[in-house]
XYZ file of C-alpha atoms in Angstrom:
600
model
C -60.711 -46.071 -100.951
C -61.564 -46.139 -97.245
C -60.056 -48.672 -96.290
C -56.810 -47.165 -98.216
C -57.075 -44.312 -96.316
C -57.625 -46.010 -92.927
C -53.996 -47.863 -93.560
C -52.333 -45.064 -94.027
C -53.483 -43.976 -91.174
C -52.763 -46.562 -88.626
C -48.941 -47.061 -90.193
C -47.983 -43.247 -89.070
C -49.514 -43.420 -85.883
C -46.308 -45.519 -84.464
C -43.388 -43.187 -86.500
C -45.193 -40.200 -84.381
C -45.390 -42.115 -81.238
C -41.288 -42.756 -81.781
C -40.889 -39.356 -82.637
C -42.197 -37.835 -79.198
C -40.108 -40.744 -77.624
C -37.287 -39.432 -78.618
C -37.623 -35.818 -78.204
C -38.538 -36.393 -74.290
C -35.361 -38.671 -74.271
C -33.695 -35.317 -75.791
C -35.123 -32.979 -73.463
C -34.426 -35.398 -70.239
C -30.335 -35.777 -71.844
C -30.619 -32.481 -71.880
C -31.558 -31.583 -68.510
C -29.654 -34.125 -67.150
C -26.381 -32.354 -68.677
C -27.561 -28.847 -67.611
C -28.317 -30.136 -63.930
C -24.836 -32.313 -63.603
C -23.066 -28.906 -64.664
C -24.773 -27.243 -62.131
C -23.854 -29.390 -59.788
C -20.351 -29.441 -60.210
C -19.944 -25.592 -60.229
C -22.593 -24.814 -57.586
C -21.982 -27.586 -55.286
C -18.835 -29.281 -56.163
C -17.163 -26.299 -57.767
C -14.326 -28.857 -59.396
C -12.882 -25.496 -61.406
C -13.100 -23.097 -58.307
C -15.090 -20.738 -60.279
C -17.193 -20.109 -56.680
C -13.732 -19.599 -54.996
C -12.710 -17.222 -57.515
C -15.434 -15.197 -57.776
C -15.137 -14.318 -53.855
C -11.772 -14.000 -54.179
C -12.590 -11.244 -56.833
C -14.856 -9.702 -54.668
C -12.349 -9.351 -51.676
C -11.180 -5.911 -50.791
C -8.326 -6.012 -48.485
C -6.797 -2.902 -46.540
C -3.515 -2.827 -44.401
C -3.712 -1.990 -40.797
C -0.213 -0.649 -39.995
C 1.434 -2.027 -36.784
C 2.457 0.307 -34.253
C 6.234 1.152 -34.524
C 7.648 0.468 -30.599
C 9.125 3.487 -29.181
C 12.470 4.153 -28.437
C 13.210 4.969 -24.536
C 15.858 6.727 -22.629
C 16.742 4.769 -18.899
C 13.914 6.469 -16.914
C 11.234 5.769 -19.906
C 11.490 9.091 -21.637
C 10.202 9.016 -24.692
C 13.099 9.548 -27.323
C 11.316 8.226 -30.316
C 7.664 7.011 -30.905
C 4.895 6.125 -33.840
C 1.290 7.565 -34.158
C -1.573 5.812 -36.410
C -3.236 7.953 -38.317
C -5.533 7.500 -41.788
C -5.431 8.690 -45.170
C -9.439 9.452 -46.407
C -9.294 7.550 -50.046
C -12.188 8.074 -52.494
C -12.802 6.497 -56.088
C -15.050 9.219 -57.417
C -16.257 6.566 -59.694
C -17.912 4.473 -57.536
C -19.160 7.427 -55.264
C -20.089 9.628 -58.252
C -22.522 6.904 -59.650
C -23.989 6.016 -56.109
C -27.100 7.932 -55.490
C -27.935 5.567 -52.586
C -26.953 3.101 -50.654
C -27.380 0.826 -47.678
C -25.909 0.354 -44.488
C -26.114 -1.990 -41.928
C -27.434 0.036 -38.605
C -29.137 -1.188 -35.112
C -32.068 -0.407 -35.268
C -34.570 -1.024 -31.721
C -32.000 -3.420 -30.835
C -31.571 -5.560 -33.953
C -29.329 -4.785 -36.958
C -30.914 -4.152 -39.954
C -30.059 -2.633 -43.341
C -31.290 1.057 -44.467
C -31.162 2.716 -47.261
C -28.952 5.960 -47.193
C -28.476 8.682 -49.720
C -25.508 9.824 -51.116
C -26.199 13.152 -49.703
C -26.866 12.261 -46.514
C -23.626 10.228 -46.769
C -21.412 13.085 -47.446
C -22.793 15.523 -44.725
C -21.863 12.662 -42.325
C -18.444 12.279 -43.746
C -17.793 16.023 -43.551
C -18.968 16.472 -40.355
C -16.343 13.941 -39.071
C -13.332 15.668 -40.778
C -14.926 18.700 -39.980
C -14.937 19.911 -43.933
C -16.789 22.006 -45.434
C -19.689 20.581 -47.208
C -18.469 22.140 -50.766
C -15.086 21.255 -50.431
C -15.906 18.009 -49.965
C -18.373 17.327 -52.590
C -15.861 18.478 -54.995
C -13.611 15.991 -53.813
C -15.332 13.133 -53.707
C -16.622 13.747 -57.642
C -15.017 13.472 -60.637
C -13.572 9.937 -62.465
C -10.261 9.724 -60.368
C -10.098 6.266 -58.872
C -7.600 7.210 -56.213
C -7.992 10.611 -55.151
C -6.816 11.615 -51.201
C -9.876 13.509 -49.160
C -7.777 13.928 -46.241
C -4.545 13.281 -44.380
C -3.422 12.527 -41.262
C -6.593 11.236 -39.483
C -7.148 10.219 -36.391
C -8.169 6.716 -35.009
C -11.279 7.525 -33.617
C -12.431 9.652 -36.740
C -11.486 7.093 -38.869
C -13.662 4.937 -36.753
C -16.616 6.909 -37.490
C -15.643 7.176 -40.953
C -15.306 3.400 -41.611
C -18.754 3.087 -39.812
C -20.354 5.123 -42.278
C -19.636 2.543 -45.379
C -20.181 5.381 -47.840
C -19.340 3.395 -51.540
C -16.048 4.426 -52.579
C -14.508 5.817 -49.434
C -11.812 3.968 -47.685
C -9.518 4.387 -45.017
C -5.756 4.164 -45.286
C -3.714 3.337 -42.087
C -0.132 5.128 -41.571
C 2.417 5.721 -38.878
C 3.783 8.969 -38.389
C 7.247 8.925 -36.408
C 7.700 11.580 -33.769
C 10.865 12.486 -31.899
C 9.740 14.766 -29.151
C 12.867 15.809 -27.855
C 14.907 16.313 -31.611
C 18.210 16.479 -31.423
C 18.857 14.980 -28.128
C 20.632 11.693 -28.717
C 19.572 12.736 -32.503
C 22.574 10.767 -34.304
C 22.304 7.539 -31.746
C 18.332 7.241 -32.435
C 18.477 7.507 -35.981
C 15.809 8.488 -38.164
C 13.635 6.809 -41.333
C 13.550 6.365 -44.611
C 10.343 6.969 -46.304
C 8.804 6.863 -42.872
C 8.599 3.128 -42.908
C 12.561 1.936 -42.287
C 15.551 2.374 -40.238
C 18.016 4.758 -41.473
C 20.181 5.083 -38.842
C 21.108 4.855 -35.708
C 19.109 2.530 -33.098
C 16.278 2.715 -35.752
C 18.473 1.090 -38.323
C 19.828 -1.600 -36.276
C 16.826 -2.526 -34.135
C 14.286 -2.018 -37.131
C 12.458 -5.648 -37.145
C 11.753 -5.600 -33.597
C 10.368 -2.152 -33.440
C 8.684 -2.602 -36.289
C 6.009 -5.294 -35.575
C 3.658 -6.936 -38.136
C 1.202 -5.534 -39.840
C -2.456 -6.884 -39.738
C -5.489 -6.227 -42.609
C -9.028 -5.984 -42.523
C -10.919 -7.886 -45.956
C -14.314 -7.427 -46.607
C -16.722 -8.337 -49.707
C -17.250 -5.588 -52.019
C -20.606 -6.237 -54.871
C -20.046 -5.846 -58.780
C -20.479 -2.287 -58.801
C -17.813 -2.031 -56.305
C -19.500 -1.647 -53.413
C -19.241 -3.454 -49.815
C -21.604 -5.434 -49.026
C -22.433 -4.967 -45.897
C -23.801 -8.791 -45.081
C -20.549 -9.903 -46.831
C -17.645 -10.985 -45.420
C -15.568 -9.006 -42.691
C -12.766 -10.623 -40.835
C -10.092 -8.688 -39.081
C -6.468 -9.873 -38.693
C -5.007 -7.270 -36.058
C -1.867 -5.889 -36.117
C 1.277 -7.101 -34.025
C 2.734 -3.894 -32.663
C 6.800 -3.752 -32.912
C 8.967 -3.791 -29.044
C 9.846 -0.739 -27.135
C 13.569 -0.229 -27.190
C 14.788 1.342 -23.982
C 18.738 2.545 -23.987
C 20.755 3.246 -21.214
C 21.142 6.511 -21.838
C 19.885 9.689 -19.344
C 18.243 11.867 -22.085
C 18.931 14.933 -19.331
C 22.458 14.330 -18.901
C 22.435 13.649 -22.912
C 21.153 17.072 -23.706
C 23.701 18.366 -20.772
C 26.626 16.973 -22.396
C 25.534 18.190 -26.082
C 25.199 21.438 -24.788
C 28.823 21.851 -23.220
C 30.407 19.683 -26.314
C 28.853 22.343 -28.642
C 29.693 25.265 -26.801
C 33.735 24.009 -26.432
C 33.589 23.444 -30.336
C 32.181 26.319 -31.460
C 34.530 28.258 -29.032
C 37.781 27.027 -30.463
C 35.914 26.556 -34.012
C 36.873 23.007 -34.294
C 35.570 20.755 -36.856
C 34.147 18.470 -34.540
C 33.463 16.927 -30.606
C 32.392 14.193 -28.580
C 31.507 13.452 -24.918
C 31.055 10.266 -23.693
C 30.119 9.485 -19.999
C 29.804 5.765 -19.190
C 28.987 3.987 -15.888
C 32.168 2.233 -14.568
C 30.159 -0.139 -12.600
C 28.209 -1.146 -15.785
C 29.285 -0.204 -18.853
C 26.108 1.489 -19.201
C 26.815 4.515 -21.543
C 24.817 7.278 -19.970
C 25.842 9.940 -22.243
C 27.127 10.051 -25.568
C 26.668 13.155 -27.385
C 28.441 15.114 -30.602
C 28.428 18.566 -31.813
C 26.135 19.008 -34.559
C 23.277 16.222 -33.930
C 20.896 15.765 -36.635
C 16.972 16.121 -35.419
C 15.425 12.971 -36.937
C 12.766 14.747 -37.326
C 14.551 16.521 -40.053
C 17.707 14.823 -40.425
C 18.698 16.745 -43.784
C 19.212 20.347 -41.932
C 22.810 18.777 -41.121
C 25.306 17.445 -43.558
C 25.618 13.657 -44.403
C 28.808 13.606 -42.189
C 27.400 14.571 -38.869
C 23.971 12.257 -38.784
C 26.436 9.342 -37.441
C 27.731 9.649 -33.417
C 31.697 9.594 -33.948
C 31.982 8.731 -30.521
C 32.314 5.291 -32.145
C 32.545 5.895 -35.706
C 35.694 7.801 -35.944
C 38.734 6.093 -35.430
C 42.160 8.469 -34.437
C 45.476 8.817 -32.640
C 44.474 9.153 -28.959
C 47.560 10.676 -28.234
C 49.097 10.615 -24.877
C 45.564 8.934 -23.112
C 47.572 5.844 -24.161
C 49.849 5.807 -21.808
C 47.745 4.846 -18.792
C 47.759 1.771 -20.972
C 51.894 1.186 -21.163
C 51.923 2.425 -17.005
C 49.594 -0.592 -16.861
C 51.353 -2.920 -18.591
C 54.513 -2.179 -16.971
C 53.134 -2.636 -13.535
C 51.356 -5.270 -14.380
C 54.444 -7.164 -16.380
C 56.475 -6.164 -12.838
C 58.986 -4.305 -14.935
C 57.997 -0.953 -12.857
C 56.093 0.815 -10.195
C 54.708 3.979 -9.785
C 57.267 5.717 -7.999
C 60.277 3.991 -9.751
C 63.110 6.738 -10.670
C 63.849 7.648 -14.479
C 66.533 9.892 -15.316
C 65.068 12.265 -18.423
C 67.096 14.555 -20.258
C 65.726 17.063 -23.058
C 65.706 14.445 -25.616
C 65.348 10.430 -25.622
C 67.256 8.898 -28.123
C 67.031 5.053 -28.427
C 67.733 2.700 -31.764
C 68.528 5.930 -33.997
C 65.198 7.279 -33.199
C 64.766 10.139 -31.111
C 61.724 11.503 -28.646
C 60.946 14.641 -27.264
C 58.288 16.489 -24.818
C 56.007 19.409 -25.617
C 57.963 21.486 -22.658
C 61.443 21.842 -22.467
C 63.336 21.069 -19.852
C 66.565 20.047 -18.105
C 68.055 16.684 -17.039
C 65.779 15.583 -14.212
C 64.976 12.206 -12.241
C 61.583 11.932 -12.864
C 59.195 8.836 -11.065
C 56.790 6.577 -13.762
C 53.650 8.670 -11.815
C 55.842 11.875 -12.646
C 56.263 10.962 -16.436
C 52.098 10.524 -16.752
C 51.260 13.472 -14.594
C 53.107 15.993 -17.241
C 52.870 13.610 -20.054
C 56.515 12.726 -21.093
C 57.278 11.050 -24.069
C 61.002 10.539 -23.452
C 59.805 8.776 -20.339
C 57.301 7.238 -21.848
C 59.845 5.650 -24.398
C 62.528 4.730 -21.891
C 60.350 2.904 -19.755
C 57.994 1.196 -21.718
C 60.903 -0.184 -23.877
C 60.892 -2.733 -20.944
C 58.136 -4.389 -22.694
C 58.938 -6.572 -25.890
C 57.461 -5.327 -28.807
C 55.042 -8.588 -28.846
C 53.937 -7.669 -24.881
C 53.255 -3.865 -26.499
C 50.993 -5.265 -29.100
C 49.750 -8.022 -26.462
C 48.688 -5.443 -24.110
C 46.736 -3.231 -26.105
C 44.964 -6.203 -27.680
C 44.355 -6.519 -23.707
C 42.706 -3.294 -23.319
C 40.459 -3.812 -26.734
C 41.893 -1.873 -28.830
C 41.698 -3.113 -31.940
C 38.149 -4.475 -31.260
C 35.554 -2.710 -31.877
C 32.496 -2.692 -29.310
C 29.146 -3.490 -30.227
C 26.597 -1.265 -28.089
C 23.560 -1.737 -31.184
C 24.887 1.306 -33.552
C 25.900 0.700 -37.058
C 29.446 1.735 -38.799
C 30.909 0.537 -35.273
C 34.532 1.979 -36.116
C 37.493 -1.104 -34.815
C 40.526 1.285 -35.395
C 44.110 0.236 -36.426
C 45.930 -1.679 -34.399
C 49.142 -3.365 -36.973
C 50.960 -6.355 -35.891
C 53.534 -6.027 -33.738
C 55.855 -8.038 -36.949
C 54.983 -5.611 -39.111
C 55.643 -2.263 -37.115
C 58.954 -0.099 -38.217
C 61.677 1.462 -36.025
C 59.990 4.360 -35.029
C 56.086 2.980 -34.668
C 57.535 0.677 -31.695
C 58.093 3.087 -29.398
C 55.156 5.222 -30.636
C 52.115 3.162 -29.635
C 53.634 3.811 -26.249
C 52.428 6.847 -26.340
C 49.236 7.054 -28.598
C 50.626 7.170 -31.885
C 51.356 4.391 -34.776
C 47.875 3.352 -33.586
C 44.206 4.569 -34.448
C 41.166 3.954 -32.084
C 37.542 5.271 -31.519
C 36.237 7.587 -28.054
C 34.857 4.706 -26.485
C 37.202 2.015 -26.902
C 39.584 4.802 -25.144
C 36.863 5.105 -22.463
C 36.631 0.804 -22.195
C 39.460 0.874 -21.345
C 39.807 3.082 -18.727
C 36.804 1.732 -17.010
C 38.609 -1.096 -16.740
C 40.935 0.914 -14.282
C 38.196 2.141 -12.592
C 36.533 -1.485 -11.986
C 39.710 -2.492 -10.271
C 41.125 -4.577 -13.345
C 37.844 -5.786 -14.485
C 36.734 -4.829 -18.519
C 33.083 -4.557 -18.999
C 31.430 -4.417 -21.937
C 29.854 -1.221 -23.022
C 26.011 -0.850 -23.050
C 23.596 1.487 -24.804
C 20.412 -0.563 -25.100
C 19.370 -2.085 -21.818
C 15.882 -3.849 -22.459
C 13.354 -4.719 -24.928
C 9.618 -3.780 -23.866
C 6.489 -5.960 -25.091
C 3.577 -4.081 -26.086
C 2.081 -5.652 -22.531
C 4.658 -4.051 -20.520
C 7.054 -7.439 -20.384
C 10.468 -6.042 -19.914
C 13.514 -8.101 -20.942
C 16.971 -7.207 -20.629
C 19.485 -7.522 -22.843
C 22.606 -9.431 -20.799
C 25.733 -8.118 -20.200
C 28.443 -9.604 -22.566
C 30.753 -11.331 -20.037
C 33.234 -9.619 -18.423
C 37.119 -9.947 -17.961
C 40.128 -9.054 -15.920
C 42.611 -6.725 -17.825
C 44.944 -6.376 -15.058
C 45.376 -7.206 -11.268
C 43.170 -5.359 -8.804
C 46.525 -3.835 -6.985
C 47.819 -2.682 -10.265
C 44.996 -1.270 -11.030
C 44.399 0.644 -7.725
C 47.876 1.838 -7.934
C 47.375 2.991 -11.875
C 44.691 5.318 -10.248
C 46.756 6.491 -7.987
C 48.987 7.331 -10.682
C 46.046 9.370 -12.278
C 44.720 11.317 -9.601
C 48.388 12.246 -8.912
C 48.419 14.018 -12.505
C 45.355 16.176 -10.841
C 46.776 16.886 -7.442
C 50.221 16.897 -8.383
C 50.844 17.036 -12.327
C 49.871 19.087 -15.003
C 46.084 18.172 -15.118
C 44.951 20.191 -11.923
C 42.239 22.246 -13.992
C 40.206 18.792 -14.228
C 40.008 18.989 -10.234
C 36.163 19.111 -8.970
C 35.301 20.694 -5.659
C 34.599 17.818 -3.049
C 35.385 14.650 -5.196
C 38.819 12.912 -5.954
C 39.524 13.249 -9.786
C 41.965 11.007 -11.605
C 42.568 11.886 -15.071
C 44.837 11.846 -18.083
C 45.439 14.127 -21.357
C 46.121 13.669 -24.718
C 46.983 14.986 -28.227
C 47.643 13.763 -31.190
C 48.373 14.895 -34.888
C 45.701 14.721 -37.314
C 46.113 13.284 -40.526
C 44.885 15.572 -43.726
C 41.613 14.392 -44.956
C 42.458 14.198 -48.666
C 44.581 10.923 -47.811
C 48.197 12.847 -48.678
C 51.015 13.142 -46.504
C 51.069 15.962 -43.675
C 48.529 17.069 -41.021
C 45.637 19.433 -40.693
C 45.542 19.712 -37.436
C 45.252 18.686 -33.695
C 43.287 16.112 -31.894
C 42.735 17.038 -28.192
C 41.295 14.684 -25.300
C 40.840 14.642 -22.098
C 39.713 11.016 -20.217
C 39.260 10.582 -16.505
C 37.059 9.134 -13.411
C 35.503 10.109 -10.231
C 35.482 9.998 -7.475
C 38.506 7.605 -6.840
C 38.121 6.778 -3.694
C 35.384 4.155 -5.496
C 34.990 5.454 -9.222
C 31.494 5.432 -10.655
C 32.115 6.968 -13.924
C 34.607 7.527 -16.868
C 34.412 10.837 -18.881
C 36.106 11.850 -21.948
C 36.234 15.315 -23.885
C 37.459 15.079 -27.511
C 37.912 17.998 -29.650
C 39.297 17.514 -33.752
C 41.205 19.984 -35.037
C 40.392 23.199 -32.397
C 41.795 26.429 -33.940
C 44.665 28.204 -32.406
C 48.273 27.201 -29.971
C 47.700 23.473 -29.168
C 49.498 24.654 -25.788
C 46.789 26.843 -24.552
C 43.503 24.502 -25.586
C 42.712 22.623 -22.973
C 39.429 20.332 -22.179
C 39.973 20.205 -18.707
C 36.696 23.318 -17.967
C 34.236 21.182 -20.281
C 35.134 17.786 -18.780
C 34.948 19.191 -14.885
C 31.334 20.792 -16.039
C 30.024 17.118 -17.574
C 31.596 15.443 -14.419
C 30.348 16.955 -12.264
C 26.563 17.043 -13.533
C 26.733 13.429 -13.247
C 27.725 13.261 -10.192
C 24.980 15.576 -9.265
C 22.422 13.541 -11.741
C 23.071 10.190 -10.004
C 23.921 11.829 -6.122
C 26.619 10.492 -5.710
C 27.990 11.251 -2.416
C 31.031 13.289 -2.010
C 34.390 12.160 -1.509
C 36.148 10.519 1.834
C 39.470 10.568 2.938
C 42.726 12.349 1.575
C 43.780 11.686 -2.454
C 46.863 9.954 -3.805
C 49.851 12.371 -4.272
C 52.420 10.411 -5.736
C 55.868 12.605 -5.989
C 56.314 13.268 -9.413
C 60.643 13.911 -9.151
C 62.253 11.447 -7.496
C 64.334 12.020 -4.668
């Protein structure tokens, strides 16, 4: 029996012995599989599951670039941005946080405290300077977006971000201010939302005042808290370029002024003044009646946030016929004191012309037939020109073209083909009618006059300003010669002869030589039908002519009343002559041009 027993013993001792064996080569597998798994996601982290979970722990806030400002010639301030914060809270987070910690210096070293919620909040409301109530009730509740305050400042939300209470964030914004409002209101423009261009310079020069925007991300815990050992990197904003125009925001708000006065006087629907630098191009004034303040664009209607000055395209009227004296000279098919003999009417190719005076048979020189504005005369001796050299010349003079000075809706007027114009339009454009053009291509191309022949291009934004101060101009589009300098000089003589000796002597200006030129025109019904509403009025000229320095021009749509008795000549003297006075230029030398206006 024992030795049975003793068998039976030794023959299980080597199953048992196999059995352990195996379960350590179990438990090793086993471990072995656990640890290679750990490996890959702890220290190769094949999947990204590391990555990710950072990435899920990443808050990231936008730090708004600083909008560049807008600038008049002398660095006025026309348009600029301020930063300022929104104070965010998700009362979830904050409600459930009884205490937190933040990183402080402490004898020198940084170190993390513990802070209570409490504490927390009378810090936070001391900086916005809340009440301690109001603010609790603010920050509690289960909204996860809920606004604690608007409109903060940079260094209070500097203070604020310092505190790292859970749940409170900072929002950055930019606030658009136009300190001067409706000065230049229609050329700056204004934004949509706050964030875009609209209008105006804002529209058209919106991604380089704009800038880039930088963000700030930073490690928040589980429980949605930042961490204040976590990450914290900083990207910092690119702030947009300073855009600084050519115009004098003093002479701007001079010119409104006068515009708006002369409008609302004769109740017409609409003005414009435009004063431009002959020596430049530089427009130093532009202004309309009824300019929107961006900071509140929607006080005025939809039709009067643009600046018509280049916008809306008309018939200039009689203005044109500097143009055709021009030509003529220039073509050598007249000069200025050249004899024409007028009678009441002008009848040529079954179409007949007539003035706005009446009058006998008289022998009237070219300079006589511009200084009182003579159709008939007009007709009879511009009819010396082919119909192509018509069309040829005011292509000369741009019209037809329209300029680009940065503003949107740039209006390029009508100018048809010479082929296509009928029996009547061919002697028209002579005089300004048959033909549709803006206020400053009118005023281009009398500067050309007043540069002695040479066209420049007009300018309203003259540099773009880094945030370091780096000032680049924009260049001058090149410029080119509309007509000789002698025709020229003796096309000037022709319009300061309209002052001193025409019909034009109210645009005279104590102590400076005036040249200058009149016109009116029929304006069409807006409703598109046949028939007219109405009277467009101008007034263009230059000073001083013994060396011109600028070009002026005084449009007025549809003035009530006689189109005889309006006349722009008070409002453009006034505008004249404050630029003059705004840029001293010296008084005038020597005697003016007084070319007869009968002929002998």
């Amino acid at each position: 029996m024992a030795q049975r027993t003793g068998k039976a013993r030794s023959g299980k001792v080597p199953n048992a012995k196999k059995r352990l064996r195996l379960g350590l080569g179990m438990m090793l597998t086993l471990l072995l599989v656990v640890g290679g798994k750990l490996f890959l996601v702890q220290g190769l982290d094949v999947g990204g599951m590391a990555e990710a979970a950072l990435n899920s722990r990443m808050k990231r806030t936008v730090l708004p670039a600083e909008r560049g400002s807008i600038l008049d010639s002398r660095g006025t301030v026309l348009a600029n941005s301020v930063i300022r914060y929104n104070v965010v809270v998700d009362q979830r987070v904050n409600t459930k946080t009884e205490t937190f910690k933040r990183l402080e210096t402490v004898d020198g070293k940084e170190k993390l405290v513990d802070v209570s919620r409490d504490q927390g909040l009378t810090e936070l409301a001391a900086a916005l300077g809340m009440e301690q109530d109001a603010l609790r009730d603010a920050v509690t509740g289960q909204q996860p977006y809920y606004i604690v305050a608007k409109d903060v400042k940079p260094d209070i939300e500097d203070r604020i971000s310092n505190l790292q209470i859970p749940g409170i964030v900072t929002e950055g914004v930019s606030k658009r201010v136009y300190p001067n409002g409706s000065v230049a209101g229609g050329i700056i423009g204004f934004l949509a939302d706050g964030t875009t261009g609209q209008a105006g310079i804002e529209q058209t020069q919106d991604e380089l005042l704009k800038g880039a925007d930088g963000e700030r991300l930073f490690e928040i815990g589980a429980d949605g808290l930042r961490i204040p050992v976590g990450v914290d990197e900083l990207t910092s904003p690119q702030d947009g370029k300073d855009v600084k125009l050519t115009l004098n925001s003093d002479l701007q708000y001079f010119a409104q002024q006068a515009i708006q006065s002369q409008s609302d006087k004769l109740s017409a629907e609409w003005g414009v003044i435009i004063v431009m630098d002959a020596k430049t191009g530089d427009l130093v004034a532009m202004a309309d009646t009824n300019s929107p303040d961006p900071n509140d664009p929607g006080r005025v209607a939809a039709k009067d946030r643009g600046v018509r000055a280049v916008t809306a395209a008309y018939e200039p009227g009689s203005v044109q016929k500097m143009m055709t004296a021009a030509a003529l000279i220039e073509e050598g098919k007249a000069k200025p004191l050249d004899s024409f003999t007028l009678g009441p009417t002008y009848t040529v190719d079954g179409q007949t012309f007539s003035d706005s005076f009446a009058h006998g048979t008289e022998e009237r020189t070219l300079a006589g037939i511009l200084g009182y504005s003579m159709n008939t005369g007009t007709v009879m001796a511009g009819q010396r020109l082919s119909k192509e050299q018509r069309y040829d010349w005011l292509k000369r003079f741009g019209i037809g073209e329209a300029p680009d000075i940065g503003l949107p809706a740039t209006a390029s007027g009508i100018l048809t083909p010479w082929q296509q114009w009928d029996g009547r339009q061919e002697y028209t454009v002579l005089f300004g009618q048959g033909v549709s053009q803006s206020t400053l291509q009118t005023v281009r191309a009398f500067q050309s006059i007043a540069n002695n022949g040479v066209m420049l291009q007009p300018r309203l934004i003259d540099a773009y300003v880094s945030p370091d101060g780096t000032e680049e101009k924009v260049p001058a589009a090149p410029p080119r010669q509309t007509v000789s300098e002698e025709t020229a000089q003796q096309v000037q003589d022709i319009l300061e002869s309209a002052v001193t000796e025409g019909q034009i002597k109210d645009a005279a200006i104590d102590g400076y030589r005036v040249g200058a030129k009149t016109g009116t025109s029929e304006s069409p019904c807006d409703d598109g039908k046949s028939g007219f509403c109405g009277y467009t009025a101008s007034m263009v000229g230059m000073a001083p002519m013994d060396d011109p320095r600028f070009i002026v021009e005084v449009v007025l749509q549809r003035p009530k009343g006689s189109i005889y008795g309006i006349t722009n000549g008070p409002v453009f003297r006034s505008v004249m002559s404050q630029a003059l006075r705004t840029y001293n230029v010296q008084p005038s030398k020597g005697e003016p041009a007084r070319l007869p206006q009968f002929a002998k």
